[in-house]
Short mmCIF file of C-alpha atoms and ligand atoms in Angstrom, two decimals:
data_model
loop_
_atom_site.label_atom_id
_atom_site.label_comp_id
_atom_site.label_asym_id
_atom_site.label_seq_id
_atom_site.Cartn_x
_atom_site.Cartn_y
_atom_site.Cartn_z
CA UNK P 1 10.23 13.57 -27.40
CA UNK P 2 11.04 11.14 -24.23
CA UNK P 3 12.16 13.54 -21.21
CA UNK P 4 12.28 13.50 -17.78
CA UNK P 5 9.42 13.70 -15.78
CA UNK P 6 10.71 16.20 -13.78
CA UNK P 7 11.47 18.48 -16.88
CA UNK P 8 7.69 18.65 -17.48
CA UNK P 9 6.46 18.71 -13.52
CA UNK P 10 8.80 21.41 -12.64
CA UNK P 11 7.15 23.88 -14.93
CA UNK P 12 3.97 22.42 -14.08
CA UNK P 13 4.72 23.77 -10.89
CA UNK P 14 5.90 26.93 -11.09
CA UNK P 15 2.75 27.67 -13.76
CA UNK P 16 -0.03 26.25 -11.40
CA UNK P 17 -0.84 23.47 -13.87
CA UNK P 18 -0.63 19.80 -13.82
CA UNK P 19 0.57 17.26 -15.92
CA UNK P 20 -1.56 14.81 -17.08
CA UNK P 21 -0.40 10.99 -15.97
CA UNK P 22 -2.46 8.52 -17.90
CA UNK P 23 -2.35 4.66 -16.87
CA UNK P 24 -1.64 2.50 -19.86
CA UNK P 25 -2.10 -1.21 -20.84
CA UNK P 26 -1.96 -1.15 -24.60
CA UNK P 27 -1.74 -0.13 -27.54
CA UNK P 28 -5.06 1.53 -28.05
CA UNK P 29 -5.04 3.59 -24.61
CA UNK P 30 -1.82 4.46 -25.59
CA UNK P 31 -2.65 5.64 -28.79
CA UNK P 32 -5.84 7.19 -27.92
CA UNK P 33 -4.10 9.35 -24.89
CA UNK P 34 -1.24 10.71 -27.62
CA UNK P 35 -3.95 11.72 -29.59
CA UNK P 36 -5.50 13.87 -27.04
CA UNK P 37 -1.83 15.44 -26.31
CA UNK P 38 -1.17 16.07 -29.31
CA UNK P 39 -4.27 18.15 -30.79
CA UNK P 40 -4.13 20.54 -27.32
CA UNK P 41 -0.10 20.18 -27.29
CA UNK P 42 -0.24 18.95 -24.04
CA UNK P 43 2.79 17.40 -22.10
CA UNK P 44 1.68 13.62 -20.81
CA UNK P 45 3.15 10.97 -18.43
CA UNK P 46 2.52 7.89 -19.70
CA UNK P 47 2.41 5.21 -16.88
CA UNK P 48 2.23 1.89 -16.29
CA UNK P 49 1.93 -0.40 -13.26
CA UNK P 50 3.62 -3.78 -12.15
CA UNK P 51 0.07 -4.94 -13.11
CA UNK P 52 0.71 -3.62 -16.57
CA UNK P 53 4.28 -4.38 -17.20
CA UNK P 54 3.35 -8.29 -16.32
CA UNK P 55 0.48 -7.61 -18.71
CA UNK P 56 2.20 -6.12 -21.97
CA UNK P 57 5.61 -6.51 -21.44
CA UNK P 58 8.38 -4.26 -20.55
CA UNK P 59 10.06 -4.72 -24.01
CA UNK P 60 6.67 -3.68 -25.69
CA UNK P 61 5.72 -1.23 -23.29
CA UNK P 62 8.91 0.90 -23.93
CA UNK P 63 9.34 -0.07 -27.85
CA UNK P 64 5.17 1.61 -27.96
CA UNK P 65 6.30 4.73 -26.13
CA UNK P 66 9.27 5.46 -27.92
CA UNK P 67 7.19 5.36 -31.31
CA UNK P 68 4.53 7.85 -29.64
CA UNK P 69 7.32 10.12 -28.20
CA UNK P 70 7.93 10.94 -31.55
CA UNK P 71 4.84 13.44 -31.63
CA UNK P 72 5.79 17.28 -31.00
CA UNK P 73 4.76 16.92 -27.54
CA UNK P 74 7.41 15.94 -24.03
CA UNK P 75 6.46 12.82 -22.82
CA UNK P 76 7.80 11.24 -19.97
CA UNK P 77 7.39 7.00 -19.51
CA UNK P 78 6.97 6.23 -15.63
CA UNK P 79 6.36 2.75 -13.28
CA UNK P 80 3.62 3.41 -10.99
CA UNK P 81 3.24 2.54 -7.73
CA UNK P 82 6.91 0.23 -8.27
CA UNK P 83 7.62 -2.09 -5.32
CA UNK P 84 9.90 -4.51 -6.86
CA UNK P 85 13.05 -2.81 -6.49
CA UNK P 86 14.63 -5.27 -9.33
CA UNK P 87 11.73 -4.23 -11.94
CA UNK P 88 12.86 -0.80 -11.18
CA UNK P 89 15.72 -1.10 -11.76
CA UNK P 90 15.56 -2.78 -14.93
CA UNK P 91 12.93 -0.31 -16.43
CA UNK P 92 15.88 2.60 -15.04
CA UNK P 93 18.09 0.96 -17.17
CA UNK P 94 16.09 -0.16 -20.48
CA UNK P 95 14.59 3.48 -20.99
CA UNK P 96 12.22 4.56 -18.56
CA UNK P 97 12.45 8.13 -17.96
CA UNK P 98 10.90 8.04 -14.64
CA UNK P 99 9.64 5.50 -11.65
CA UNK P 100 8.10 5.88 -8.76
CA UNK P 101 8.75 3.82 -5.69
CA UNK P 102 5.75 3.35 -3.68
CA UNK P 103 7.43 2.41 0.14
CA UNK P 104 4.18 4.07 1.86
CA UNK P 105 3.09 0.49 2.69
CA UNK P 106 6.56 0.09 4.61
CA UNK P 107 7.35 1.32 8.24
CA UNK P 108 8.93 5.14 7.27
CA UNK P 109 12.65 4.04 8.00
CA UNK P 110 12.59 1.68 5.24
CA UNK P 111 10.68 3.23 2.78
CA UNK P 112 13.38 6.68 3.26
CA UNK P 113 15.99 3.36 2.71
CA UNK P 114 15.09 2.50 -0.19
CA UNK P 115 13.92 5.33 -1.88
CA UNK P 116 17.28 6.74 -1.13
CA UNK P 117 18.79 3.41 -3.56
CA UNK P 118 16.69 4.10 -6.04
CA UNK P 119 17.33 7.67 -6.29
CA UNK P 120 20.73 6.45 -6.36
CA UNK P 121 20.57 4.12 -9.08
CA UNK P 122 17.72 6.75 -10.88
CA UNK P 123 20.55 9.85 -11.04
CA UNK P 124 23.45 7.88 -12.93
CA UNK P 125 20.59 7.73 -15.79
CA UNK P 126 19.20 10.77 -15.46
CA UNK P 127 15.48 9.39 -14.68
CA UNK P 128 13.17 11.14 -11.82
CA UNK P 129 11.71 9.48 -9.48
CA UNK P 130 8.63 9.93 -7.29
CA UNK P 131 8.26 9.20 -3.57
CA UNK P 132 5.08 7.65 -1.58
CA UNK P 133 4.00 9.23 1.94
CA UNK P 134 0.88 8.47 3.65
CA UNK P 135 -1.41 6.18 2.38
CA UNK P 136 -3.87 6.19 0.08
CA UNK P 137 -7.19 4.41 0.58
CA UNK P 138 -8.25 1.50 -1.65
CA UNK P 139 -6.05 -0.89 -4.20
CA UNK P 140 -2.69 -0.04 -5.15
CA UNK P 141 -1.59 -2.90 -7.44
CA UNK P 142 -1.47 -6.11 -5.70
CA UNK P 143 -1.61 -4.69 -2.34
CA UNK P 144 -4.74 -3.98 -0.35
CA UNK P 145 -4.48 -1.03 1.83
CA UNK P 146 -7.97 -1.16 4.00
CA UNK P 147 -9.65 2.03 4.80
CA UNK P 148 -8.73 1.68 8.24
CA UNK P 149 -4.62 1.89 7.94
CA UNK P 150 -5.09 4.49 5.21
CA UNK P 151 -3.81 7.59 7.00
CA UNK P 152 -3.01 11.12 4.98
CA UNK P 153 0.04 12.70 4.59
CA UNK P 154 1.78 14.45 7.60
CA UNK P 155 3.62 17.96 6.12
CA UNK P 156 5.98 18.16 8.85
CA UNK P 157 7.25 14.46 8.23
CA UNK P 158 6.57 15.16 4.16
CA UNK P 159 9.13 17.62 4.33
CA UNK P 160 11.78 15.71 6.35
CA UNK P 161 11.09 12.77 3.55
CA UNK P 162 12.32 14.75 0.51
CA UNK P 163 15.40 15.97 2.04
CA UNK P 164 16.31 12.91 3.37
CA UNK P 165 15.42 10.79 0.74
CA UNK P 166 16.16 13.39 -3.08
CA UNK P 167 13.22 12.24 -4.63
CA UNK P 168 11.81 14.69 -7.19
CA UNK P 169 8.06 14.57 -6.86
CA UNK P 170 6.26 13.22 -3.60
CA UNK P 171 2.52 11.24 -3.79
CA UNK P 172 0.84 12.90 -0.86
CA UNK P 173 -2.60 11.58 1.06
CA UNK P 174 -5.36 13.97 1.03
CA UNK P 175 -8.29 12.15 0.84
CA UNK P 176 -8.75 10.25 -2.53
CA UNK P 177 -8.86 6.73 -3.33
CA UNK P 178 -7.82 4.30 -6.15
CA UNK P 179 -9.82 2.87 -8.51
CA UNK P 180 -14.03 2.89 -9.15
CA UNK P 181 -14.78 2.07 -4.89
CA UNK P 182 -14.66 5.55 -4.42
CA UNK P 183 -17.29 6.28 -6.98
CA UNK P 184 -19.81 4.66 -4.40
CA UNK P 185 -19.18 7.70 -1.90
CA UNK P 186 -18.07 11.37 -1.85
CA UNK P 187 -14.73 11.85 -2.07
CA UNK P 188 -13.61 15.69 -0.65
CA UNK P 189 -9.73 16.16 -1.07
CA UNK P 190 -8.12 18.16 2.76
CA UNK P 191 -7.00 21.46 0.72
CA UNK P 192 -5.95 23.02 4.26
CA UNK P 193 -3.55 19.88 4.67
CA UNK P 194 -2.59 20.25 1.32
CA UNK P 195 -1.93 24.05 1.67
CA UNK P 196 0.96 22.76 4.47
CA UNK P 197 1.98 20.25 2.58
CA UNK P 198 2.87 22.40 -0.12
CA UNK P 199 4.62 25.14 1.94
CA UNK P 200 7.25 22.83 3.34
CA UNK P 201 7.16 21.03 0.32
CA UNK P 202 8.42 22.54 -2.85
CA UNK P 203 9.04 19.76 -5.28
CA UNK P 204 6.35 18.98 -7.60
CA UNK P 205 3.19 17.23 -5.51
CA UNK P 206 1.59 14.40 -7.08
CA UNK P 207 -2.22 13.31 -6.75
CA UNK P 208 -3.51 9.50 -7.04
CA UNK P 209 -6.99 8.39 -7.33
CA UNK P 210 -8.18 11.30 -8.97
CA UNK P 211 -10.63 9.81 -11.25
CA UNK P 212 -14.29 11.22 -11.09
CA UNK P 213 -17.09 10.46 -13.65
CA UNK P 214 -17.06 13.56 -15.98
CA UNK P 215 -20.25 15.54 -15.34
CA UNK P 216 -21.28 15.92 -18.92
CA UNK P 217 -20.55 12.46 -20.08
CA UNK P 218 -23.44 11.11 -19.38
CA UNK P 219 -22.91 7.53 -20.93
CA UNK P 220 -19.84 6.79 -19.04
CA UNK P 221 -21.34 7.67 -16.08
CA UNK P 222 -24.82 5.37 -16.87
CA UNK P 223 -22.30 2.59 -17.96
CA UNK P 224 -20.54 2.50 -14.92
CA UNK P 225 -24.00 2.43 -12.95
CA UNK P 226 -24.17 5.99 -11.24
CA UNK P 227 -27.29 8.40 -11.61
CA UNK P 228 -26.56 11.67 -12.99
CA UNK P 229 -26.68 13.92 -9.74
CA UNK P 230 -24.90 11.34 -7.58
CA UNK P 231 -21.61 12.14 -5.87
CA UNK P 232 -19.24 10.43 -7.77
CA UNK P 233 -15.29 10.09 -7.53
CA UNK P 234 -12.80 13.07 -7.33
CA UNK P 235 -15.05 16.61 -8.35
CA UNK P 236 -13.69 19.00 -11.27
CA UNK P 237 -13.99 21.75 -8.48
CA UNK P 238 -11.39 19.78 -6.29
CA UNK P 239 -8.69 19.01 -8.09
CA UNK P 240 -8.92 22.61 -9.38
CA UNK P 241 -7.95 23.84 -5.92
CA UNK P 242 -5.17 20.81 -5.44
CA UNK P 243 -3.59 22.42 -8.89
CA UNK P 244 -4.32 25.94 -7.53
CA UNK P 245 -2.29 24.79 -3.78
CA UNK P 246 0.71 22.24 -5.24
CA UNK P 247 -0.09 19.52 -7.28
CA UNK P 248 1.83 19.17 -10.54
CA UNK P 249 1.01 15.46 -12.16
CA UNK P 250 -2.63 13.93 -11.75
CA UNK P 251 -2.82 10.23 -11.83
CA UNK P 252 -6.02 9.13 -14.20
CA UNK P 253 -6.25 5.27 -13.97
CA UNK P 254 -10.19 4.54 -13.68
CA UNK P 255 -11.75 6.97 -15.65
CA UNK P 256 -10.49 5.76 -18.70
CA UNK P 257 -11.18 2.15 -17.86
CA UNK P 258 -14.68 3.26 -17.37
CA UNK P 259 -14.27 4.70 -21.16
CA UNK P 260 -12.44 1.76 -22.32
CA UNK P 261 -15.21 -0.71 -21.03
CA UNK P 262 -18.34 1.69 -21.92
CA UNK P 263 -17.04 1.72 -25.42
CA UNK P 264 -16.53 -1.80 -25.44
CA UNK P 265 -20.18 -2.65 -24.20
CA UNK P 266 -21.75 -0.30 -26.68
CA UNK P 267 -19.77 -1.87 -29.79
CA UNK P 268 -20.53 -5.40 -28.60
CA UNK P 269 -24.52 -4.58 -28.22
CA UNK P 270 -24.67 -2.63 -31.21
CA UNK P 271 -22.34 -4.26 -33.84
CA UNK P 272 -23.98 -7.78 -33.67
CA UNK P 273 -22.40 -8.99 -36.78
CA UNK P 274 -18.97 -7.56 -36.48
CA UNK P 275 -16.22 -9.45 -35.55
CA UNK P 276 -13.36 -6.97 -36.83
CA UNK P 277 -11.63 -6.08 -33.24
CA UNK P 278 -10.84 -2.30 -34.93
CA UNK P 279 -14.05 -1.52 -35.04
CA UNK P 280 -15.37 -3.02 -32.15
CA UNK P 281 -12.79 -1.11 -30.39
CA UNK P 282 -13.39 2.14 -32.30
CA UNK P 283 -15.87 3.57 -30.18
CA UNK P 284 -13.76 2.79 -26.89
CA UNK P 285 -10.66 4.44 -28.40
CA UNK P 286 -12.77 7.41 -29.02
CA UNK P 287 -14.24 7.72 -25.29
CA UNK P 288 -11.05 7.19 -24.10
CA UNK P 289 -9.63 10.09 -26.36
CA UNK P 290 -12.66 11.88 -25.11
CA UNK P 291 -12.09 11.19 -21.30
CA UNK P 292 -8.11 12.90 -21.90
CA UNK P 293 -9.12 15.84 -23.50
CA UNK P 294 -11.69 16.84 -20.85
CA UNK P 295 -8.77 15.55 -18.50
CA UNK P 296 -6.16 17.80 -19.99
CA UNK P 297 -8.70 20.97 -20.10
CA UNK P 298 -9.27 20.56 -16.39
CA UNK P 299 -5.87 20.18 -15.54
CA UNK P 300 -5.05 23.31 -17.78
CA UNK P 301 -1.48 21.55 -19.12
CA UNK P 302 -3.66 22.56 -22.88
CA UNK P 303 -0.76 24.47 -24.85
CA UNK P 304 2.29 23.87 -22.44
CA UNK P 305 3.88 21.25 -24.61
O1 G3H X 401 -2.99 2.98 -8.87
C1 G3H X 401 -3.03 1.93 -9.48
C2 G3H X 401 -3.41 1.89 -10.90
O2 G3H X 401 -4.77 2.16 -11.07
C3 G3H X 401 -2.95 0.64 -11.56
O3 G3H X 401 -3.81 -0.43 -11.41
O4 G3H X 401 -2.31 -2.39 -10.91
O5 G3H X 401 -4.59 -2.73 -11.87
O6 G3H X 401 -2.75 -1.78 -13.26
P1 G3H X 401 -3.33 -1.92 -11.88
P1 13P X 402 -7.74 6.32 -10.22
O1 13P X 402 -8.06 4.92 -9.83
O2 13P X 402 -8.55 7.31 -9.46
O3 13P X 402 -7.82 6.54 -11.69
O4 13P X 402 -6.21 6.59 -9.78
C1 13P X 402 -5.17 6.14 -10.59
C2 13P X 402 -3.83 6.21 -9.91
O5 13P X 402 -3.64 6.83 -8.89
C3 13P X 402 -2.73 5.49 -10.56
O6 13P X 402 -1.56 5.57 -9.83
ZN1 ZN X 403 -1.89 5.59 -7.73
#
């Protein structure tokens, strides 16, 4: 069933889990992300960005979740990262059950301003919405915040944010990145800030850029270049403590394009007479069903649905 994401991130909360918030583009991430859900009964977030909504469509994008929502499992249909206050608006109103707006680009008075109207306009429909404070390293949609702005999230001001603002869940800064840049790097995640974060904060906390190259599958990682033994993206034994102190919904965008594309590579190299797109996207679907289970294991949301 379609709920609201706060339904499904409140008890995340209070059970020291998180729910798993998978980044969609089409039909066969979709699919292969409700399959995961549904064989560990696993609450999901389905999300999709500006990037994505240009890409498939709203109409599609909601008329494809409301099929999958049919499964025995809550899931909740978000925006992510939504600047375009008139495309959230409009996804509010078609059937969205949650949105984020992402104001952490804008000076702090105007990003409390507007994610005060969308709050607003989010209530009379009964859809959460998550906030944006501090700013996370690397590419958020369209916009390219350099390592140099990024700062992390300040508790003190975190805290000040939600009451003045309503919003239900609140993207923090602690240290990760979006998309496969961080994978060049280590990426260690400021528990201690989180820790503060989370005491003045008690809405459900929400972590971006958490991909990090599964250690045990070992083709995704070789696909996407790294050496087994490399530091590489956000580490199992991290976002076990940010679940442990706070966080409640874990955004995975990368890893499963890293599936998606590792699948793809290895049907095209392998299936050199085949031109029937179902199977050449078979093995793809299958990493990418792969990449959520592990996902929803770590995040230990296995059984709460
Ligand atoms: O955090 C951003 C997501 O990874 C979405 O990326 O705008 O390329 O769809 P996208
Ligand atoms: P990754 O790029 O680490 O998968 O992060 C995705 C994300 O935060 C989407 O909002
Ligand atoms: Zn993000």
């Amino acid at each position: 069933m379609l709920v609201p994401a706060i339904k499904i991130l409140k008890k995340a909360r209070a059970g020291h889990y998180a729910i798993p918030a998978f980044n969609i583009n089409n039909l066969e991430a979709l699919k292969a992300i409700m399959a995961a859900a549904v064989k560990l009964r696993s609450p999901l977030i389905v999300q999709t960005s500006e990037g994505a909504i240009e890409y498939a469509g709203l109409d599609y994008l909601i008329a494809m979740v409301k099929v999958a929502a049919k499964a025995p499992v809550p899931i909740a249909l978000h925006v992510d990262h939504g600047k375009d206050l008139k495309l959230i608006k409009q996804a509010i109103q078609q059937g969205y059950t949650s949105v984020m707006f992402d104001g952490s680009a804008l000076p702090l008075k105007e990003n409390i301003a507007k994610t005060k109207q969308v709050v607003k306009w989010a209530r009379a429909k009964k859809v959460s919405v998550e906030a944006e404070i501090g700013a996370i390293a690397g590419i958020e949609d369209f916009v390219s915040v350099a390592e140099k702005d990024a700062h992390l999230t300040n508790p003190e001001q975190a805290a000040s944010f939600v009451k003045q603002t309503g919003c239900d869940s609140l993207a923090v800064a602690i240290g990760t990145a979006h998309g496969a840049y961080k994978f060049k790097g280590e990426t260690h995640l400021d528990i201690e800030r989180l820790k503060k974060i989370a005491k003045l904060v008690t809405i459900p906390i929400v972590l971006h850029g958490a991909s990090g190259v599964l250690e045990d599958v070992v083709k995704l990682a070789e696909y996407h270049g790294a050496k087994l033994g490399e530091a590489r993206g956000v580490l199992d034994a991290d976002i076990k403590q940010a679940i442990k102190h706070g966080v409640s919904k874990v955004n995975i965008d990368t890893d499963l394009r890293i599936a998606f594309t590792a699948g793809v590579r290895e049907a095209v190299d392998q299936m050199k007479d085949v031109i029937d797109p179902r199977k050449l996207l078979q093995p793809a679907n299958e990493l990418m069903t792969e990449v959520a289970v592990r996902k929803i294991m770590l995040f230990k949301s296995e059984g709460k649905a």
